[in-house]
mmCIF file of C-alpha atoms in Angstrom:
data_model
loop_
_atom_site.group_PDB
_atom_site.id
_atom_site.type_symbol
_atom_site.label_atom_id
_atom_site.label_comp_id
_atom_site.label_asym_id
_atom_site.label_seq_id
_atom_site.Cartn_x
_atom_site.Cartn_y
_atom_site.Cartn_z
ATOM 1 C CA MET A 1 54.340 -41.483 -68.480
ATOM 2 C CA ASN A 2 52.518 -44.755 -69.185
ATOM 3 C CA LYS A 3 51.771 -45.234 -65.488
ATOM 4 C CA VAL A 4 48.175 -44.557 -64.404
ATOM 5 C CA LEU A 5 46.647 -43.896 -61.002
ATOM 6 C CA ILE A 6 42.955 -44.829 -60.861
ATOM 7 C CA SER A 7 41.357 -42.555 -58.245
ATOM 8 C CA VAL A 8 37.992 -43.753 -56.903
ATOM 9 C CA VAL A 9 36.009 -40.922 -55.313
ATOM 10 C CA GLY A 10 32.506 -40.096 -54.139
ATOM 11 C CA PRO A 11 30.451 -39.396 -51.023
ATOM 12 C CA THR A 12 30.708 -41.430 -47.837
ATOM 13 C CA ALA A 13 28.902 -44.812 -47.697
ATOM 14 C CA ILE A 14 28.516 -44.963 -51.496
ATOM 15 C CA GLY A 15 30.700 -48.072 -51.958
ATOM 16 C CA LYS A 16 34.141 -46.708 -52.876
ATOM 17 C CA THR A 17 36.040 -49.472 -51.060
ATOM 18 C CA LYS A 18 34.171 -52.212 -52.924
ATOM 19 C CA LEU A 19 34.852 -50.656 -56.331
ATOM 20 C CA ALA A 20 38.505 -49.979 -55.498
ATOM 21 C CA ILE A 21 39.019 -53.623 -54.569
ATOM 22 C CA LEU A 22 37.269 -54.826 -57.751
ATOM 23 C CA LEU A 23 39.543 -52.616 -59.855
ATOM 24 C CA ALA A 24 42.683 -53.588 -57.939
ATOM 25 C CA GLU A 25 41.875 -57.287 -58.343
ATOM 26 C CA TYR A 26 41.113 -56.843 -62.047
ATOM 27 C CA PHE A 27 44.388 -54.998 -62.731
ATOM 28 C CA GLN A 28 46.326 -57.126 -60.208
ATOM 29 C CA THR A 29 47.577 -54.115 -58.313
ATOM 30 C CA GLU A 30 47.492 -52.409 -54.895
ATOM 31 C CA ILE A 31 45.440 -49.718 -53.159
ATOM 32 C CA ILE A 32 46.422 -46.421 -51.564
ATOM 33 C CA SER A 33 43.878 -44.947 -49.164
ATOM 34 C CA ALA A 34 43.298 -41.191 -49.294
ATOM 35 C CA ASP A 35 40.715 -41.256 -46.511
ATOM 36 C CA SER A 36 42.168 -38.961 -43.852
ATOM 37 C CA ARG A 37 40.034 -40.503 -41.084
ATOM 38 C CA GLN A 38 41.270 -44.026 -41.752
ATOM 39 C CA PHE A 39 44.941 -43.223 -41.118
ATOM 40 C CA PHE A 40 44.564 -43.642 -37.353
ATOM 41 C CA LYS A 41 44.925 -47.075 -35.767
ATOM 42 C CA GLU A 42 42.846 -46.167 -32.691
ATOM 43 C CA MET A 43 39.788 -45.364 -34.840
ATOM 44 C CA SER A 44 38.162 -48.269 -36.673
ATOM 45 C CA ILE A 45 34.398 -48.456 -36.363
ATOM 46 C CA GLY A 46 33.571 -44.763 -36.644
ATOM 47 C CA THR A 47 35.787 -44.309 -39.701
ATOM 48 C CA ALA A 48 34.450 -47.368 -41.573
ATOM 49 C CA VAL A 49 37.888 -48.924 -41.983
ATOM 50 C CA PRO A 50 37.764 -51.776 -44.541
ATOM 51 C CA SER A 51 37.058 -55.165 -42.999
ATOM 52 C CA ASP A 52 39.782 -57.759 -42.467
ATOM 53 C CA GLU A 53 38.385 -59.639 -45.472
ATOM 54 C CA GLU A 54 38.570 -56.523 -47.656
ATOM 55 C CA LEU A 55 42.096 -55.702 -46.488
ATOM 56 C CA ALA A 56 43.174 -59.265 -47.259
ATOM 57 C CA ALA A 57 41.737 -59.171 -50.790
ATOM 58 C CA VAL A 58 44.479 -56.843 -52.105
ATOM 59 C CA PRO A 59 47.380 -54.999 -50.446
ATOM 60 C CA HIS A 60 46.310 -51.660 -48.898
ATOM 61 C CA HIS A 61 48.495 -48.713 -47.860
ATOM 62 C CA PHE A 62 47.805 -45.814 -45.462
ATOM 63 C CA ILE A 63 45.167 -47.681 -43.489
ATOM 64 C CA GLN A 64 45.602 -47.290 -39.703
ATOM 65 C CA ASN A 65 49.288 -46.515 -40.173
ATOM 66 C CA LYS A 66 49.391 -43.563 -37.768
ATOM 67 C CA SER A 67 48.418 -42.821 -34.174
ATOM 68 C CA ILE A 68 45.997 -40.098 -33.125
ATOM 69 C CA MET A 69 48.879 -38.894 -30.915
ATOM 70 C CA GLU A 70 50.943 -37.977 -34.004
ATOM 71 C CA PHE A 71 50.604 -34.748 -35.949
ATOM 72 C CA TYR A 72 49.975 -35.791 -39.540
ATOM 73 C CA SER A 73 49.217 -33.158 -42.143
ATOM 74 C CA VAL A 74 48.005 -33.340 -45.729
ATOM 75 C CA GLY A 75 51.526 -32.245 -46.704
ATOM 76 C CA ASP A 76 52.972 -35.258 -44.893
ATOM 77 C CA PHE A 77 50.499 -37.489 -46.716
ATOM 78 C CA GLU A 78 51.356 -35.985 -50.112
ATOM 79 C CA LYS A 79 55.059 -36.684 -49.569
ATOM 80 C CA GLU A 80 54.564 -40.252 -48.291
ATOM 81 C CA ALA A 81 51.912 -41.174 -50.874
ATOM 82 C CA LEU A 82 54.063 -39.983 -53.783
ATOM 83 C CA GLN A 83 56.984 -42.009 -52.448
ATOM 84 C CA LYS A 84 54.787 -45.095 -52.144
ATOM 85 C CA LEU A 85 53.475 -44.574 -55.679
ATOM 86 C CA LYS A 86 57.041 -44.319 -56.957
ATOM 87 C CA GLU A 87 57.759 -47.711 -55.393
ATOM 88 C CA LEU A 88 54.550 -49.325 -56.653
ATOM 89 C CA PHE A 89 54.917 -47.995 -60.199
ATOM 90 C CA GLN A 90 58.281 -49.743 -60.456
ATOM 91 C CA LYS A 91 56.377 -53.052 -60.598
ATOM 92 C CA LYS A 92 52.818 -52.014 -61.563
ATOM 93 C CA ALA A 93 51.509 -50.051 -64.548
ATOM 94 C CA VAL A 94 48.319 -49.216 -62.650
ATOM 95 C CA VAL A 95 47.698 -48.333 -58.980
ATOM 96 C CA VAL A 96 44.312 -47.649 -57.359
ATOM 97 C CA MET A 97 43.698 -44.825 -54.882
ATOM 98 C CA VAL A 98 40.433 -44.531 -52.963
ATOM 99 C CA GLY A 99 39.010 -41.919 -50.616
ATOM 100 C CA GLY A 100 36.401 -39.239 -50.110
ATOM 101 C CA SER A 101 38.770 -36.634 -48.622
ATOM 102 C CA GLY A 102 38.988 -34.257 -51.575
ATOM 103 C CA LEU A 103 41.918 -32.279 -50.203
ATOM 104 C CA TYR A 104 43.980 -35.456 -49.746
ATOM 105 C CA VAL A 105 43.037 -36.777 -53.181
ATOM 106 C CA ASN A 106 44.059 -33.470 -54.778
ATOM 107 C CA ALA A 107 47.336 -33.438 -52.846
ATOM 108 C CA VAL A 108 48.359 -36.604 -54.687
ATOM 109 C CA THR A 109 46.830 -35.934 -58.097
ATOM 110 C CA LYS A 110 47.449 -32.165 -58.401
ATOM 111 C CA GLY A 111 49.754 -31.096 -55.594
ATOM 112 C CA LEU A 112 49.139 -28.715 -52.722
ATOM 113 C CA ASP A 113 48.536 -25.020 -53.150
ATOM 114 C CA GLU A 114 51.037 -22.397 -51.992
ATOM 115 C CA PHE A 115 49.777 -19.973 -49.362
ATOM 116 C CA PRO A 116 51.109 -16.714 -47.902
ATOM 117 C CA LYS A 117 53.085 -16.648 -44.678
ATOM 118 C CA ILE A 118 50.785 -16.487 -41.660
ATOM 119 C CA ALA A 119 51.166 -13.533 -39.307
ATOM 120 C CA GLU A 120 52.372 -14.509 -35.849
ATOM 121 C CA GLY A 121 49.686 -15.098 -33.242
ATOM 122 C CA ILE A 122 46.707 -15.537 -35.561
ATOM 123 C CA ARG A 123 46.434 -19.300 -35.109
ATOM 124 C CA THR A 124 46.764 -18.940 -31.327
ATOM 125 C CA ASP A 125 43.953 -16.379 -31.305
ATOM 126 C CA LEU A 126 41.728 -18.567 -33.466
ATOM 127 C CA ASN A 127 42.321 -21.582 -31.235
ATOM 128 C CA LYS A 128 41.302 -19.470 -28.241
ATOM 129 C CA GLU A 129 38.131 -18.421 -30.068
ATOM 130 C CA LEU A 130 37.399 -22.077 -30.800
ATOM 131 C CA GLU A 131 37.811 -22.943 -27.133
ATOM 132 C CA THR A 132 35.779 -20.033 -25.752
ATOM 133 C CA LEU A 133 33.203 -19.286 -28.458
ATOM 134 C CA GLY A 134 32.897 -22.647 -30.199
ATOM 135 C CA LEU A 135 33.189 -24.011 -33.722
ATOM 136 C CA GLU A 136 29.963 -22.416 -34.941
ATOM 137 C CA HIS A 137 31.463 -18.961 -34.291
ATOM 138 C CA LEU A 138 34.435 -19.787 -36.523
ATOM 139 C CA GLN A 139 32.166 -21.277 -39.178
ATOM 140 C CA THR A 140 30.188 -18.017 -39.317
ATOM 141 C CA LYS A 141 33.427 -16.067 -39.555
ATOM 142 C CA LEU A 142 34.626 -18.170 -42.496
ATOM 143 C CA LYS A 143 31.272 -17.869 -44.252
ATOM 144 C CA ALA A 144 31.616 -14.074 -44.133
ATOM 145 C CA LEU A 145 35.259 -13.990 -45.268
ATOM 146 C CA ASP A 146 35.162 -16.751 -47.901
ATOM 147 C CA PRO A 147 31.687 -18.049 -48.804
ATOM 148 C CA GLU A 148 33.105 -20.020 -51.745
ATOM 149 C CA TYR A 149 35.414 -22.150 -49.591
ATOM 150 C CA TYR A 150 32.788 -22.350 -46.839
ATOM 151 C CA SER A 151 30.433 -24.048 -49.303
ATOM 152 C CA LYS A 152 32.773 -26.980 -49.885
ATOM 153 C CA VAL A 153 35.030 -27.376 -46.830
ATOM 154 C CA ALA A 154 34.411 -30.127 -44.258
ATOM 155 C CA ILE A 155 32.641 -27.639 -42.017
ATOM 156 C CA GLU A 156 32.815 -29.837 -38.906
ATOM 157 C CA ASN A 157 36.617 -30.027 -39.055
ATOM 158 C CA PRO A 158 38.059 -27.239 -36.854
ATOM 159 C CA HIS A 159 41.572 -27.726 -38.241
ATOM 160 C CA ARG A 160 40.374 -26.959 -41.791
ATOM 161 C CA ILE A 161 38.290 -23.974 -40.625
ATOM 162 C CA ILE A 162 41.180 -22.459 -38.662
ATOM 163 C CA ARG A 163 43.609 -23.033 -41.537
ATOM 164 C CA ALA A 164 41.331 -21.169 -43.948
ATOM 165 C CA LEU A 165 40.660 -18.347 -41.509
ATOM 166 C CA GLU A 166 44.319 -17.716 -40.737
ATOM 167 C CA VAL A 167 45.030 -17.338 -44.460
ATOM 168 C CA CYS A 168 42.041 -14.997 -44.903
ATOM 169 C CA ILE A 169 43.041 -12.846 -41.954
ATOM 170 C CA SER A 170 46.773 -12.767 -42.752
ATOM 171 C CA SER A 171 46.393 -11.950 -46.438
ATOM 172 C CA GLY A 172 43.166 -9.978 -46.459
ATOM 173 C CA LYS A 173 42.077 -12.233 -49.336
ATOM 174 C CA PRO A 174 39.743 -15.271 -49.469
ATOM 175 C CA TYR A 175 41.422 -18.616 -48.831
ATOM 176 C CA SER A 176 39.828 -19.883 -52.053
ATOM 177 C CA SER A 177 41.735 -17.260 -54.060
ATOM 178 C CA PHE A 178 44.947 -19.174 -53.332
ATOM 179 C CA LEU A 179 43.558 -22.448 -54.673
ATOM 180 C CA LYS A 180 45.334 -22.711 -57.987
ATOM 181 C CA SER A 181 43.819 -23.847 -61.250
ATOM 182 C CA SER A 182 47.053 -25.422 -62.523
ATOM 183 C CA SER A 183 48.445 -28.715 -61.272
ATOM 184 C CA LYS A 184 51.970 -29.733 -60.388
ATOM 185 C CA GLN A 185 53.598 -32.054 -62.878
ATOM 186 C CA ARG A 186 53.251 -35.729 -61.946
ATOM 187 C CA ASP A 187 55.071 -38.630 -63.581
ATOM 188 C CA PHE A 188 51.825 -40.588 -63.877
ATOM 189 C CA LYS A 189 48.409 -40.032 -65.455
ATOM 190 C CA VAL A 190 45.189 -39.992 -63.420
ATOM 191 C CA LEU A 191 41.876 -41.667 -64.190
ATOM 192 C CA SER A 192 39.221 -40.463 -61.742
ATOM 193 C CA ILE A 193 36.083 -42.580 -61.325
ATOM 194 C CA GLY A 194 33.308 -41.142 -59.172
ATOM 195 C CA ILE A 195 30.384 -43.081 -57.714
ATOM 196 C CA ASN A 196 27.090 -41.281 -57.262
ATOM 197 C CA ALA A 197 23.416 -41.944 -56.575
ATOM 198 C CA GLU A 198 20.190 -40.096 -55.944
ATOM 199 C CA ARG A 199 20.436 -38.097 -52.734
ATOM 200 C CA SER A 200 17.737 -40.247 -51.105
ATOM 201 C CA VAL A 201 19.796 -43.375 -51.790
ATOM 202 C CA ILE A 202 22.958 -41.801 -50.361
ATOM 203 C CA TYR A 203 21.071 -40.744 -47.230
ATOM 204 C CA GLU A 204 19.548 -44.215 -46.780
ATOM 205 C CA ARG A 205 22.990 -45.789 -47.058
ATOM 206 C CA ILE A 206 24.423 -43.334 -44.535
ATOM 207 C CA ASN A 207 21.641 -43.978 -42.020
ATOM 208 C CA ALA A 208 22.068 -47.735 -42.398
ATOM 209 C CA ARG A 209 25.843 -47.495 -41.982
ATOM 210 C CA VAL A 210 25.513 -45.508 -38.743
ATOM 211 C CA ASP A 211 23.121 -48.135 -37.375
ATOM 212 C CA VAL A 212 25.648 -50.857 -38.228
ATOM 213 C CA MET A 213 28.443 -48.865 -36.565
ATOM 214 C CA MET A 214 26.430 -48.660 -33.363
ATOM 215 C CA GLU A 215 25.746 -52.401 -33.490
ATOM 216 C CA GLU A 216 29.462 -53.068 -34.001
ATOM 217 C CA GLY A 217 30.391 -51.113 -30.859
ATOM 218 C CA LEU A 218 30.995 -47.496 -31.855
ATOM 219 C CA LEU A 219 29.926 -46.282 -28.411
ATOM 220 C CA ASN A 220 32.556 -48.499 -26.760
ATOM 221 C CA GLU A 221 35.196 -47.202 -29.181
ATOM 222 C CA VAL A 222 34.307 -43.584 -28.411
ATOM 223 C CA THR A 223 34.217 -44.256 -24.653
ATOM 224 C CA ARG A 224 37.721 -45.733 -24.844
ATOM 225 C CA LEU A 225 38.970 -42.650 -26.721
ATOM 226 C CA GLU A 226 37.222 -40.096 -24.488
ATOM 227 C CA PRO A 227 40.432 -39.184 -22.563
ATOM 228 C CA TYR A 228 41.941 -38.033 -25.882
ATOM 229 C CA ARG A 229 38.905 -36.124 -27.159
ATOM 230 C CA ALA A 230 40.819 -32.833 -27.501
ATOM 231 C CA LEU A 231 43.063 -34.300 -30.231
ATOM 232 C CA ASN A 232 42.389 -33.048 -33.744
ATOM 233 C CA ALA A 233 41.754 -36.550 -35.115
ATOM 234 C CA LEU A 234 38.731 -36.928 -32.836
ATOM 235 C CA GLN A 235 37.085 -33.640 -33.855
ATOM 236 C CA THR A 236 35.038 -35.543 -36.389
ATOM 237 C CA VAL A 237 31.571 -36.893 -37.089
ATOM 238 C CA GLY A 238 30.642 -40.006 -35.142
ATOM 239 C CA TYR A 239 32.912 -39.175 -32.236
ATOM 240 C CA LYS A 240 32.053 -35.635 -31.202
ATOM 241 C CA GLU A 241 28.310 -36.447 -31.045
ATOM 242 C CA LEU A 242 28.870 -39.417 -28.745
ATOM 243 C CA PHE A 243 31.136 -37.312 -26.547
ATOM 244 C CA GLN A 244 28.046 -35.144 -26.016
ATOM 245 C CA TYR A 245 26.168 -38.265 -24.917
ATOM 246 C CA LEU A 246 28.986 -39.236 -22.550
ATOM 247 C CA ASP A 247 28.842 -35.707 -21.103
ATOM 248 C CA GLU A 248 25.097 -36.322 -20.493
ATOM 249 C CA ASN A 249 24.228 -33.317 -22.682
ATOM 250 C CA TRP A 250 22.275 -35.486 -25.142
ATOM 251 C CA ASP A 251 20.474 -38.799 -24.878
ATOM 252 C CA LEU A 252 21.765 -41.652 -27.035
ATOM 253 C CA GLU A 253 18.938 -41.574 -29.559
ATOM 254 C CA PHE A 254 19.505 -37.873 -30.242
ATOM 255 C CA ALA A 255 23.285 -38.343 -30.494
ATOM 256 C CA ILE A 256 22.783 -41.069 -33.110
ATOM 257 C CA SER A 257 20.386 -38.856 -35.069
ATOM 258 C CA GLU A 258 23.001 -36.082 -35.017
ATOM 259 C CA ILE A 259 25.662 -38.458 -36.367
ATOM 260 C CA LYS A 260 23.359 -39.303 -39.260
ATOM 261 C CA LYS A 261 22.505 -35.653 -39.909
ATOM 262 C CA ASN A 262 26.123 -34.483 -39.804
ATOM 263 C CA THR A 263 27.252 -37.382 -42.000
ATOM 264 C CA ARG A 264 24.593 -36.461 -44.562
ATOM 265 C CA ARG A 265 25.877 -32.875 -44.513
ATOM 266 C CA PHE A 266 29.420 -34.165 -44.974
ATOM 267 C CA ALA A 267 28.342 -36.259 -47.985
ATOM 268 C CA LYS A 268 26.704 -33.202 -49.547
ATOM 269 C CA ARG A 269 29.945 -31.250 -49.200
ATOM 270 C CA GLN A 270 31.955 -34.120 -50.659
ATOM 271 C CA LEU A 271 29.735 -34.114 -53.733
ATOM 272 C CA THR A 272 30.028 -30.335 -54.036
ATOM 273 C CA TRP A 273 33.826 -30.677 -54.001
ATOM 274 C CA PHE A 274 34.011 -33.517 -56.527
ATOM 275 C CA LYS A 275 31.362 -32.071 -58.862
ATOM 276 C CA LYS A 276 33.631 -29.034 -59.267
ATOM 277 C CA THR A 277 36.540 -31.314 -60.212
ATOM 278 C CA GLU A 278 36.940 -31.665 -63.960
ATOM 279 C CA GLY A 279 37.502 -34.984 -65.678
ATOM 280 C CA ILE A 280 35.803 -37.386 -63.255
ATOM 281 C CA LYS A 281 34.033 -40.291 -64.978
ATOM 282 C CA TRP A 282 30.819 -40.696 -62.980
ATOM 283 C CA VAL A 283 29.171 -44.094 -62.597
ATOM 284 C CA PRO A 284 25.972 -45.112 -60.755
ATOM 285 C CA HIS A 285 26.258 -46.861 -57.385
ATOM 286 C CA ASP A 286 24.501 -49.924 -58.854
ATOM 287 C CA TYR A 287 27.010 -50.228 -61.698
ATOM 288 C CA ASP A 288 27.665 -53.416 -63.637
ATOM 289 C CA LYS A 289 31.255 -54.403 -62.900
ATOM 290 C CA ASP A 290 31.985 -55.540 -66.459
ATOM 291 C CA THR A 291 30.896 -52.110 -67.706
ATOM 292 C CA ILE A 292 33.273 -50.525 -65.178
ATOM 293 C CA PHE A 293 36.143 -52.720 -66.347
ATOM 294 C CA GLU A 294 35.489 -51.770 -69.987
ATOM 295 C CA LEU A 295 35.362 -48.077 -69.045
ATOM 296 C CA ALA A 296 38.634 -48.385 -67.132
ATOM 297 C CA LYS A 297 40.397 -50.263 -69.940
ATOM 298 C CA THR A 298 39.242 -47.764 -72.571
ATOM 299 C CA GLU A 299 40.332 -44.774 -70.501
ATOM 300 C CA LEU A 300 43.648 -46.369 -69.559
ATOM 301 C CA THR A 301 44.422 -47.021 -73.231
ATOM 302 C CA ARG A 302 43.569 -43.404 -74.050
ATOM 303 C CA LEU A 303 45.678 -41.992 -71.203
ATOM 304 C CA GLN A 304 48.654 -44.205 -71.925
ATOM 305 C CA HIS A 305 48.781 -42.964 -75.499
ATOM 306 C CA VAL A 306 48.221 -39.266 -74.870
#
């Protein structure tokens, strides 16, 4: 139990990749990505995949390792990530994990929750409602049935909304009531480091990142993926707004403004999720790296002797 996973979390565009690489270089170890949008090799610009230089700095795992054509669940990720950690911990005392997808982070650090069996036909009905009535209809439905989970789920992700609704409808209980407070036993300790900033700073960073994505060719990436727009992986911020532009429903300037707005909303929900997670050591986005290294060393020593 002297193995430690350093989990770097925080809202989008806050600088998690940079800190993860600094920590991995300092501890001479490797990085596991828990960013569910960065798994897919067809999506690079809109998911802010680390640059070639960043990927070359230290070994990364679970970056663009799947295709959007594959079904890949959080359960699949939990199984594969734990296997990879088992391999890495055979040669490393410390491994770094980075990502803002709270559900995927928790799958590794705490384990997935157990839910009731879903009554036959509910998911089919919900998918039909999504197709005919739209995502906003399902969002409203979830807000009524489980306001607690609604407040922290990635509200623009139809897969997450439908998953929560089918549990609510099948069980007659809120989805959040099945989210356990106890964790599964892991054979490693976890040090969680969260990066945060004033909301205005986060929003400025998000707006700047979207502008850079557009300059780097996000529109071309989305245009290339348009034939596959019905796939779950593409039901995400940065892609669905530009599909509206390609459909000539919105002009480009408005589509870009919607990407920024929806990304800001996503960041707010990420912070809501992580702020409810106990034990995270929060650091400012303009941290001094030596201070971070001292914090990490102190906490690692504590965890390894608990």
